[in-house]
Coordinates of C-alpha atoms in Angstrom, one line a residue:
M808 CA 127.1 -72.7 -145.4
N809 CA 126.6 -71.6 -149.3
E810 CA 128.3 -68.2 -150.4
E811 CA 124.6 -66.3 -150.5
N812 CA 124.1 -67.3 -146.8
L813 CA 127.6 -66.0 -145.7
F814 CA 127.2 -62.7 -147.8
Q815 CA 123.9 -62.4 -146.1
Q816 CA 124.7 -63.0 -142.5
I817 CA 128.1 -60.9 -143.2
S818 CA 125.4 -58.3 -144.0
E819 CA 123.8 -58.6 -141.0
A820 CA 126.4 -58.5 -139.1
V821 CA 127.2 -54.5 -140.8
V822 CA 123.6 -52.9 -139.9
E823 CA 123.0 -54.9 -136.3
M824 CA 127.3 -53.5 -135.6
E825 CA 128.7 -56.6 -134.7
D826 CA 132.5 -56.8 -134.8
E827 CA 133.3 -60.3 -134.0
I828 CA 130.8 -62.0 -136.8
V829 CA 132.0 -60.1 -139.2
E830 CA 134.9 -60.5 -138.6
E831 CA 134.8 -64.6 -138.3
L832 CA 132.8 -64.3 -141.0
C833 CA 134.9 -62.2 -143.5
N834 CA 137.8 -64.9 -142.6
K835 CA 136.2 -68.3 -142.8
S836 CA 134.8 -66.6 -146.9
L837 CA 138.9 -66.3 -147.3
E838 CA 138.9 -70.1 -146.0
L839 CA 136.3 -71.1 -148.6
S840 CA 138.7 -69.2 -151.4
I841 CA 135.1 -66.7 -151.7
P842 CA 136.7 -63.8 -154.5
A843 CA 137.7 -60.8 -151.0
E844 CA 136.0 -58.3 -153.9
K845 CA 133.2 -60.1 -154.2
T846 CA 132.6 -60.9 -150.7
I847 CA 132.7 -57.1 -150.0
T848 CA 130.6 -56.1 -153.0
K849 CA 128.2 -58.7 -151.7
G850 CA 128.7 -59.2 -148.4
L851 CA 130.0 -55.8 -146.3
V852 CA 128.8 -53.0 -149.6
A853 CA 124.9 -54.9 -148.8
G854 CA 125.0 -53.8 -145.3
M855 CA 126.1 -50.2 -145.3
D856 CA 124.1 -50.4 -148.7
R857 CA 121.4 -50.6 -145.5
V858 CA 122.2 -49.0 -143.3
G859 CA 122.1 -45.7 -145.7
Q860 CA 118.0 -47.0 -146.7
L861 CA 117.5 -47.1 -142.5
Y862 CA 119.5 -43.8 -142.2
E863 CA 117.1 -42.3 -145.0
E864 CA 114.5 -43.6 -143.1
Q865 CA 115.5 -41.9 -139.7
E866 CA 115.4 -45.6 -138.4
Y867 CA 119.6 -44.7 -138.1
F868 CA 120.8 -42.1 -137.4
L869 CA 124.3 -40.2 -137.9
P870 CA 126.1 -42.4 -134.8
E871 CA 124.9 -45.6 -136.0
V872 CA 126.5 -44.8 -139.6
L873 CA 129.4 -44.2 -138.2
T874 CA 130.1 -47.0 -135.8
C875 CA 128.4 -50.0 -138.9
S876 CA 131.4 -47.7 -141.2
D877 CA 133.2 -49.2 -138.6
T878 CA 132.1 -52.6 -138.3
L879 CA 132.4 -52.6 -142.3
N880 CA 136.0 -51.2 -142.4
I881 CA 137.0 -54.3 -139.9
G882 CA 135.8 -56.1 -142.4
L883 CA 137.5 -55.0 -145.8
D884 CA 140.8 -54.6 -143.1
I885 CA 140.5 -58.7 -143.4
L886 CA 139.6 -58.6 -147.5
K887 CA 141.9 -55.8 -149.2
P888 CA 144.7 -57.7 -148.5
H889 CA 142.9 -61.0 -150.6
I890 CA 142.1 -58.5 -153.7
R891 CA 143.5 -59.6 -156.9
T892 CA 144.7 -57.2 -158.5
E893 CA 144.7 -56.3 -162.3
V894 CA 148.8 -54.8 -163.6
S895 CA 148.4 -52.6 -166.3
D896 CA 151.0 -50.9 -168.3
N897 CA 149.4 -47.3 -168.9
P898 CA 146.9 -47.0 -165.8
I899 CA 144.2 -45.1 -165.8
K900 CA 144.7 -42.2 -163.2
V901 CA 141.9 -40.7 -161.3
V902 CA 141.8 -38.4 -158.8
I903 CA 139.1 -38.9 -155.6
G904 CA 137.6 -37.3 -153.4
V905 CA 134.6 -36.0 -151.0
V906 CA 134.1 -32.6 -152.0
E907 CA 134.3 -29.5 -149.2
G908 CA 132.0 -29.3 -146.3
D909 CA 131.2 -32.8 -146.2
T910 CA 133.2 -35.4 -143.9
H911 CA 131.6 -38.9 -145.0
D912 CA 133.6 -40.5 -147.0
I913 CA 132.8 -44.7 -146.4
G914 CA 131.3 -44.2 -150.3
K915 CA 134.3 -42.9 -151.6
N916 CA 136.4 -45.5 -150.4
L917 CA 135.0 -48.0 -151.3
V918 CA 135.5 -47.2 -154.8
K919 CA 139.2 -46.7 -154.3
I920 CA 139.6 -50.1 -152.9
M921 CA 137.5 -51.5 -156.6
T922 CA 139.3 -49.6 -158.8
E923 CA 142.8 -50.0 -157.3
S924 CA 142.0 -52.9 -157.4
A925 CA 141.0 -53.0 -161.3
G926 CA 144.3 -51.7 -161.8
I927 CA 143.4 -47.6 -161.5
E928 CA 145.8 -45.5 -160.2
V929 CA 143.7 -43.7 -157.7
Y930 CA 145.2 -40.3 -156.1
D931 CA 142.6 -40.6 -152.7
L932 CA 142.9 -36.3 -151.9
G933 CA 140.7 -37.4 -148.6
R934 CA 137.2 -35.7 -147.9
D935 CA 136.4 -31.8 -147.2
V936 CA 139.1 -31.8 -150.1
P937 CA 139.0 -28.0 -150.8
L938 CA 137.7 -27.4 -154.4
K939 CA 140.5 -26.3 -156.7
N940 CA 143.0 -29.0 -155.2
F941 CA 140.8 -31.4 -157.6
I942 CA 142.2 -29.4 -160.5
T943 CA 145.6 -28.8 -159.2
V944 CA 146.6 -32.8 -158.2
A945 CA 144.7 -34.2 -161.5
E946 CA 147.3 -31.5 -163.4
E947 CA 149.9 -32.6 -161.1
V948 CA 149.3 -36.6 -161.9
K949 CA 148.1 -36.1 -165.7
A950 CA 144.6 -37.7 -164.5
N951 CA 142.3 -39.2 -166.4
F952 CA 139.4 -39.1 -164.4
I953 CA 138.4 -36.1 -161.2
C954 CA 136.0 -37.5 -159.2
M955 CA 133.7 -36.5 -155.9
S956 CA 131.7 -37.3 -153.8
T957 CA 129.1 -36.4 -151.2
L958 CA 126.2 -36.9 -149.1
M959 CA 125.1 -33.7 -148.1
T960 CA 123.4 -31.6 -150.5
T961 CA 123.9 -28.7 -149.0
T962 CA 128.0 -29.7 -150.5
M963 CA 126.6 -30.8 -153.7
M964 CA 127.4 -27.7 -155.7
G965 CA 130.8 -27.5 -155.5
M966 CA 130.8 -30.8 -157.7
K967 CA 129.4 -28.0 -160.4
T968 CA 132.2 -25.3 -158.8
V969 CA 134.7 -27.9 -159.8
I970 CA 133.6 -28.5 -163.1
D971 CA 133.4 -24.2 -164.1
M972 CA 136.5 -24.3 -162.9
L973 CA 137.6 -26.4 -165.6
K974 CA 136.0 -25.0 -168.3
E975 CA 137.2 -21.5 -166.6
Y976 CA 140.5 -23.2 -167.1
N977 CA 139.8 -24.0 -170.7
I978 CA 141.0 -27.7 -169.5
R979 CA 137.6 -29.5 -169.2
D980 CA 138.8 -31.4 -172.6
K981 CA 141.0 -33.1 -170.7
Y982 CA 139.0 -34.7 -168.0
K983 CA 136.3 -37.1 -167.5
V984 CA 134.2 -35.8 -164.3
M985 CA 132.3 -38.9 -162.2
I986 CA 131.2 -38.1 -159.4
G987 CA 127.8 -40.3 -156.8
G988 CA 126.7 -39.9 -153.3
G989 CA 123.5 -40.6 -152.1
P990 CA 121.2 -37.5 -152.7
I991 CA 123.7 -37.3 -156.2
S992 CA 121.1 -38.3 -159.1
Q993 CA 121.3 -38.9 -163.5
R994 CA 119.7 -36.0 -163.7
F995 CA 121.8 -34.0 -161.2
A996 CA 124.7 -35.3 -163.1
D997 CA 123.3 -34.0 -166.7
E998 CA 122.4 -30.3 -164.8
I999 CA 125.6 -29.7 -164.0
G1000 CA 127.6 -31.4 -167.2
A1001 CA 129.7 -34.4 -165.4
D1002 CA 131.1 -37.3 -167.7
A1003 CA 129.2 -39.7 -165.5
Y1004 CA 127.1 -40.7 -162.1
T1005 CA 127.1 -44.1 -160.8
V1006 CA 125.3 -45.7 -157.6
D1007 CA 128.5 -48.1 -156.4
A1008 CA 131.6 -49.0 -156.4
N1009 CA 131.1 -51.9 -158.9
E1010 CA 129.5 -49.3 -161.4
A1011 CA 131.8 -47.0 -160.6
V1012 CA 134.8 -49.3 -162.0
K1013 CA 132.9 -50.4 -165.0
R1014 CA 131.9 -46.9 -166.0
I1015 CA 135.5 -45.6 -165.5
K1016 CA 136.6 -48.5 -167.8
L1017 CA 134.0 -47.6 -170.4
L1018 CA 134.7 -43.7 -170.8
A1019 CA 138.7 -44.9 -170.5
G1020 CA 137.8 -46.5 -174.2
N1021 CA 139.4 -50.3 -171.9

């Protein structure tokens, strides 16, 4: 079985909520010495991206999405211990969370995993995070980045509120603000004054390193 075929089967198994197949194939990828982060990106995440499309097309609904995320997590649990983590003497510090009012954290969790594997220090606030907490924790840990996500249009403006609070406290220049999630776009990021918008976890890591000058 070649890599592309394996990744395709993992992706399809996530979409079809086939827990045992995901478990078997993720273990198989390790036996084949395929880098864990590659299997995550091209297999598990690709499958979850398809689930997101099905949700947008109203072929899948929230129960299916949650079940697919459980299947995804089975694969992540197998692969995470095998991610090759970079070590940095002066790590970039990132505060990350899902904005208040939203409990969808699949995308946020993927960004956390991939950023940590890149040697970035991540402070995960979880989901449904009170907006002021992003700033409070960023100040406490002397973070470089505040990263926010949401899957709901009704909570998007919470991101602008955080940016407005940073301005109000005269600390906007201390942080790079990066946002993402299903309804978020580059246009929205520009409108609210965010420093960056990314569509997936891999792009998030690249953008963080670029903005940090690494």
